Coordinates of N, CA and C in Angstrom, one line a residue:
M1 N 127.6 112.1 126.2 CA 127.9 112.1 125.0 C 127.3 110.8 124.2
I2 N 126.3 110.8 123.5 CA 125.5 109.7 122.9 C 126.4 109.0 121.6
S3 N 126.3 107.8 121.2 CA 127.0 107.3 120.3 C 126.4 107.5 119.1
Y4 N 127.4 107.2 117.9 CA 127.0 107.4 116.6 C 125.7 106.7 116.1
S5 N 125.3 105.7 116.5 CA 124.4 104.8 116.4 C 123.0 105.5 116.7
Q6 N 123.1 106.0 118.0 CA 122.1 106.6 118.6 C 121.7 107.9 118.1
A7 N 122.8 108.8 117.7 CA 122.7 109.8 116.8 C 122.0 109.8 115.3
V8 N 122.3 108.7 114.7 CA 121.4 108.3 113.5 C 120.2 108.2 113.9
E9 N 120.0 107.0 114.6 CA 118.5 106.9 115.0 C 117.7 108.0 115.6
Q10 N 118.2 109.1 116.5 CA 117.7 110.2 116.5 C 117.3 110.9 115.4
F11 N 118.1 111.1 114.5 CA 118.0 112.2 113.3 C 116.9 111.4 112.4
E12 N 117.1 109.8 112.2 CA 116.0 109.2 111.5 C 114.3 109.8 112.0
E13 N 114.4 109.7 113.5 CA 113.2 109.9 114.1 C 112.6 111.1 113.8
E14 N 113.3 112.0 113.7 CA 113.2 113.5 113.5 C 112.7 113.8 111.9
K15 N 113.2 113.4 111.2 CA 112.7 113.5 109.9 C 111.3 113.0 109.8
P16 N 110.4 114.1 109.1 CA 108.9 113.7 108.9 C 108.4 112.9 107.7
K17 N 107.5 112.0 107.9 CA 107.1 111.1 106.8 C 106.5 112.1 105.7
I18 N 106.2 111.5 104.5 CA 105.4 112.1 103.7 C 104.8 111.2 102.8
Y19 N 103.6 111.8 102.2 CA 103.0 110.7 101.2 C 103.6 110.7 99.8
T20 N 103.9 109.6 99.1 CA 104.1 109.5 97.9 C 103.4 110.2 96.8
L21 N 103.8 110.6 95.5 CA 103.2 110.5 94.6 C 102.2 109.7 94.2
N22 N 102.6 108.4 94.2 CA 101.6 107.4 94.0 C 100.6 107.1 94.8
S23 N 100.9 107.3 96.1 CA 100.0 107.2 96.9 C 98.8 108.3 97.2
I24 N 99.3 109.6 96.6 CA 98.3 110.5 96.5 C 97.4 110.3 95.3
R25 N 98.1 109.7 94.1 CA 97.4 109.7 93.0 C 96.2 108.6 93.0
I26 N 96.5 107.5 93.8 CA 95.7 106.3 94.1 C 94.5 107.0 94.8
A27 N 94.9 107.4 96.1 CA 93.7 108.1 97.0 C 93.1 109.1 96.5
T28 N 93.5 109.7 95.6 CA 92.8 110.9 95.0 C 91.9 110.4 94.0
F29 N 92.2 109.5 93.2 CA 91.4 108.7 92.2 C 90.2 107.9 93.0
L30 N 90.4 107.4 94.1 CA 89.6 106.4 94.3 C 88.4 107.2 95.5
C31 N 89.0 108.3 96.3 CA 88.2 109.1 97.0 C 88.1 110.6 96.9
G32 N 88.5 111.1 95.9 CA 88.2 112.7 95.6 C 89.3 113.6 96.0
P33 N 88.7 114.7 95.5 CA 89.6 116.0 95.7 C 90.0 116.2 96.8
L34 N 89.1 116.1 97.8 CA 89.4 116.4 99.4 C 90.4 115.4 100.0
A35 N 90.6 114.1 99.5 CA 91.6 113.2 100.0 C 93.1 114.0 99.4
A36 N 93.0 114.2 98.0 CA 94.1 115.2 97.5 C 94.6 116.2 98.4
G37 N 93.6 117.1 98.9 CA 93.8 118.3 99.6 C 94.5 117.8 100.6
Y38 N 93.9 116.8 101.7 CA 94.3 116.2 102.7 C 96.0 115.7 102.6
L39 N 96.1 115.1 101.8 CA 97.5 114.3 101.6 C 98.6 115.6 101.2
V40 N 98.1 116.2 100.2 CA 99.2 117.5 99.6 C 99.6 118.4 101.0
S41 N 98.4 118.7 101.6 CA 98.6 119.5 102.6 C 99.7 119.1 103.8
Q42 N 99.5 117.5 104.0 CA 100.4 117.0 105.1 C 101.9 116.9 104.4
N43 N 101.9 117.0 103.1 CA 103.3 117.1 102.8 C 103.8 118.4 103.0
Y44 N 103.0 119.5 102.8 CA 103.6 120.7 102.8 C 103.8 121.0 104.1
K45 N 103.1 120.4 105.4 CA 103.6 120.4 106.6 C 104.9 119.7 107.0
A46 N 105.0 118.7 106.2 CA 106.3 118.0 106.5 C 107.4 118.6 105.7
F47 N 107.3 119.6 104.9 CA 108.3 120.6 104.0 C 108.5 121.8 104.7
D48 N 107.6 121.8 105.6 CA 107.8 123.1 106.7 C 107.4 124.3 105.7
Q49 N 106.4 124.2 104.8 CA 105.7 125.1 104.0 C 104.2 125.4 104.4
R50 N 103.8 125.7 105.6 CA 102.5 126.0 106.3 C 101.9 126.8 105.6
E51 N 102.5 127.6 105.0 CA 101.8 128.9 104.4 C 100.8 128.4 103.2
K52 N 101.4 127.2 102.6 CA 100.6 126.6 101.5 C 99.6 125.6 101.8
V53 N 99.4 125.4 103.0 CA 98.4 124.5 103.6 C 97.0 125.0 103.2
T54 N 96.8 126.1 103.7 CA 95.5 126.9 103.7 C 95.2 126.9 102.2
I55 N 96.1 127.2 101.3 CA 96.0 127.6 99.7 C 95.4 126.1 99.3
T56 N 96.1 125.0 99.7 CA 95.8 123.9 99.1 C 94.5 123.4 99.4
W57 N 93.8 123.7 100.6 CA 92.7 123.4 101.0 C 91.5 124.1 100.6
I58 N 91.8 125.5 100.1 CA 90.8 126.0 99.3 C 90.8 125.6 97.9
I59 N 91.9 125.0 97.3 CA 91.7 124.5 95.7 C 91.1 123.2 95.9
S60 N 91.1 122.4 96.9 CA 90.6 121.3 97.1 C 89.1 121.2 97.4
V61 N 88.6 122.3 98.1 CA 87.3 122.4 98.3 C 86.5 123.1 96.8
L62 N 87.4 124.0 96.4 CA 86.8 124.6 95.0 C 86.8 123.6 94.0
A63 N 87.7 122.8 93.9 CA 87.5 121.5 92.9 C 86.7 120.5 93.4
L64 N 86.4 120.3 94.5 CA 85.1 119.4 94.7 C 83.7 120.1 94.2
L65 N 83.5 121.4 94.6 CA 82.1 122.0 94.1 C 82.4 122.3 92.8
V66 N 83.3 122.3 92.1 CA 83.3 122.3 90.4 C 83.0 121.1 90.0
I67 N 83.8 120.0 90.5 CA 83.0 118.7 90.1 C 81.8 118.1 90.4
I68 N 81.3 118.6 91.8 CA 79.8 118.3 91.9 C 78.9 119.0 90.9
G69 N 79.2 120.1 90.6 CA 78.4 120.9 89.5 C 78.6 120.5 88.4
L70 N 79.7 119.8 88.0 CA 79.9 119.1 86.5 C 79.2 118.3 86.3
A71 N 79.4 117.1 87.6 CA 78.3 116.0 87.5 C 77.0 116.1 87.5
A72 N 76.6 117.3 88.4 CA 75.1 117.5 88.1 C 74.5 117.8 86.7
V73 N 75.4 118.9 86.1 CA 74.9 119.1 84.7 C 75.1 117.9 83.8
T74 N 76.1 117.0 83.9 CA 76.2 116.0 82.8 C 75.3 114.7 83.3
S75 N 75.0 114.8 84.5 CA 74.3 113.6 84.6 C 72.9 113.4 83.9
S76 N 72.4 114.2 83.2 CA 71.3 113.9 82.1 C 71.8 113.5 81.1
I77 N 73.1 113.9 80.5 CA 73.7 113.0 79.4 C 73.7 111.4 79.6
E78 N 73.3 110.8 78.6 CA 73.2 109.4 78.9 C 74.1 108.6 78.8
R79 N 75.1 109.0 77.6 CA 76.2 108.3 77.2 C 77.4 108.9 77.8
F80 N 77.4 109.7 78.4 CA 78.6 110.5 79.3 C 79.2 109.4 80.1
P81 N 80.7 109.3 79.9 CA 81.4 108.2 80.7 C 81.6 108.8 82.1
K82 N 81.1 108.1 83.2 CA 81.3 108.5 84.4 C 82.7 108.4 84.9
F83 N 83.5 107.6 84.5 CA 85.0 107.7 84.8 C 85.8 109.1 84.6
V84 N 85.2 109.9 83.6 CA 86.1 111.0 83.0 C 86.5 111.7 84.6
F85 N 85.5 112.2 85.5 CA 85.8 113.2 86.5 C 87.0 112.5 87.4
P86 N 86.8 111.4 88.0 CA 87.9 110.8 88.7 C 89.3 110.7 87.8
L87 N 89.1 110.4 86.8 CA 90.4 110.1 85.9 C 91.1 111.7 85.9
A88 N 90.2 112.6 85.7 CA 90.7 114.2 85.4 C 91.2 114.8 86.8
Y89 N 90.4 114.6 87.8 CA 91.1 115.2 88.9 C 92.4 114.3 89.4
A90 N 92.3 113.1 89.2 CA 93.7 112.2 89.6 C 94.8 112.6 88.9
W91 N 94.5 112.7 87.5 CA 95.7 113.3 86.9 C 96.1 114.9 86.8
G92 N 95.1 115.5 87.1 CA 95.5 116.8 87.5 C 96.2 116.9 88.5
T93 N 95.7 116.4 89.8 CA 96.2 116.4 91.1 C 98.0 116.0 91.1
F94 N 98.1 114.7 90.3 CA 99.4 114.2 89.8 C 100.0 115.1 89.0
L95 N 99.9 115.8 88.1 CA 100.7 116.8 87.5 C 101.2 118.2 88.4
L96 N 100.0 118.5 89.3 CA 100.3 119.5 90.1 C 101.4 119.3 91.4
V97 N 100.9 117.9 92.0 CA 102.1 117.7 92.8 C 103.4 117.6 92.4
Q98 N 103.6 116.9 91.1 CA 104.8 116.5 90.4 C 105.6 117.8 90.1
K99 N 104.8 119.1 90.1 CA 105.2 120.6 89.5 C 105.5 121.1 91.0
F100 N 105.0 121.1 92.0 CA 104.9 122.1 93.1 C 105.7 121.5 94.1
Q101 N 105.7 119.7 94.3 CA 106.2 119.2 95.3 C 107.5 118.2 94.7
G102 N 107.4 118.0 93.4 CA 108.4 116.9 93.1 C 109.9 117.0 93.4
E103 N 110.5 118.2 93.2 CA 111.8 118.3 93.8 C 112.1 118.2 95.2
Q104 N 111.0 118.9 96.0 CA 111.1 118.4 97.6 C 111.0 116.9 97.9
M105 N 110.3 116.3 97.0 CA 110.1 115.0 97.3 C 111.4 114.1 97.0
K106 N 112.1 114.5 95.9 CA 113.5 113.8 95.3 C 114.3 114.3 96.4
S107 N 114.1 115.4 97.2 CA 115.4 116.0 98.3 C 115.1 114.9 99.2
H108 N 114.0 114.9 99.9 CA 113.5 114.0 100.9 C 113.9 112.7 100.9
F109 N 113.7 112.0 99.6 CA 114.2 110.6 99.1 C 115.8 110.4 99.3
A110 N 116.2 111.4 98.7 CA 117.7 111.4 98.6 C 118.3 111.2 100.0
V111 N 117.9 112.4 101.0 CA 118.6 112.1 102.3 C 117.9 110.8 103.2
G112 N 117.3 110.0 102.3 CA 116.8 108.9 103.4 C 115.1 109.1 104.1
G113 N 114.7 110.0 103.3 CA 113.3 110.6 104.2 C 112.2 109.2 104.1
K114 N 111.5 109.0 105.1 CA 110.4 107.9 105.1 C 109.2 108.3 104.7
T115 N 108.2 107.5 104.1 CA 107.0 107.8 103.7 C 105.9 107.1 104.2
F116 N 104.7 107.4 104.3 CA 103.7 106.7 104.8 C 103.3 105.8 104.2
T117 N 102.5 104.6 104.5 CA 102.1 103.3 103.7 C 101.0 104.1 102.8
I118 N 100.8 103.0 101.9 CA 99.5 103.6 100.9 C 98.1 103.4 101.5
W119 N 98.2 102.4 102.9 CA 97.1 102.1 103.5 C 96.6 103.1 104.4
R120 N 97.7 104.3 105.1 CA 97.3 105.2 105.7 C 96.8 106.5 104.6
A121 N 97.2 106.5 103.4 CA 96.8 107.3 102.4 C 95.5 107.0 102.0
L122 N 95.0 105.6 102.0 CA 93.8 104.9 101.7 C 92.7 105.4 102.9
L123 N 93.1 105.2 104.0 CA 92.3 105.3 105.1 C 91.8 106.9 105.2
A124 N 93.0 107.9 104.8 CA 92.7 109.2 105.2 C 91.8 109.7 103.8
G125 N 92.1 109.1 102.8 CA 90.8 109.1 101.7 C 89.7 108.7 101.8
L126 N 89.6 107.5 102.7 CA 88.1 107.2 103.0 C 87.6 108.2 104.0
I127 N 88.3 108.7 104.9 CA 87.6 109.7 105.7 C 87.2 110.7 104.9
C128 N 88.1 111.4 103.9 CA 87.6 112.6 103.2 C 86.7 112.2 102.2
L129 N 86.3 111.0 101.7 CA 85.2 110.5 101.0 C 83.7 110.6 101.8
V130 N 83.8 110.0 103.0 CA 82.7 110.2 103.8 C 82.4 111.8 103.9
V131 N 83.1 112.6 104.1 CA 83.0 114.0 104.2 C 82.3 114.7 102.9
T132 N 83.0 114.2 101.8 CA 82.3 114.3 100.6 C 81.0 114.2 100.2
L133 N 80.9 112.7 100.6 CA 79.7 112.1 100.5 C 78.4 113.4 101.4
A134 N 78.9 113.4 102.8 CA 77.8 114.2 103.7 C 77.7 115.6 103.0
V135 N 78.7 116.1 102.4 CA 78.5 117.5 101.7 C 77.4 117.4 100.8
I136 N 77.7 116.1 99.9 CA 76.8 116.3 98.7 C 75.2 116.0 99.2
F137 N 74.9 115.2 100.3 CA 73.6 115.0 101.1 C 73.2 116.4 101.3
V138 N 74.0 116.8 101.8 CA 73.3 118.3 102.5 C 73.0 119.5 101.5
I139 N 73.9 119.2 100.4 CA 73.5 119.8 99.1 C 72.2 119.4 98.7
L140 N 72.0 118.1 98.4 CA 70.5 117.8 97.7 C 69.5 118.1 98.8
L141 N 69.6 118.0 100.3 CA 68.6 118.5 101.1 C 68.2 119.7 100.7
M142 N 69.3 120.8 100.1 CA 68.8 122.3 100.1 C 68.4 122.6 98.8
I143 N 68.1 121.4 98.0 CA 67.4 121.6 96.7 C 66.2 121.2 96.8
P144 N 65.2 121.8 96.6 CA 63.6 121.5 97.0 C 63.3 120.4 95.9
G145 N 62.9 119.2 96.3 CA 62.3 118.2 95.6 C 63.6 117.2 95.0
A146 N 65.0 117.4 95.5 CA 65.9 116.6 94.9 C 65.8 115.3 95.2
L147 N 65.6 115.0 96.4 CA 65.3 113.5 97.0 C 64.1 113.0 97.2
E148 N 63.1 113.8 96.3 CA 61.8 113.1 96.3 C 61.3 111.9 95.3
E149 N 62.2 111.6 94.4 CA 62.1 110.7 93.4 C 61.9 109.3 93.8

């Protein structure tokens, strides 16, 4: 028979960690929609909603492609503020996560659930940013004359 303190420690170890709403928002703003997809999908795994992981990734990839397309279209507009896209997808992600995971996050915190650090979220975001830049580079390679300037 194990002691009460050992049981509490074992229970604490079994609870999965999640990314906070603030970590997701900051990593998304700095690193893009793929970072949001990764962090949100990890939360869905922690909440044991694995069926939503694939949907999250599909939405993230589609968002990335739409943003790349919009950035290409607006690149010829001289006075278009470049910070609009990061603000838009960070704000959109914040609202969606709050709507779809907010209650689960509150429940997680209410029972003493743990969170990953912001540094882990930023590291994951940086890895996603490298992937995003590689995707953009491949797209540019496929467009004739895009890299010849």
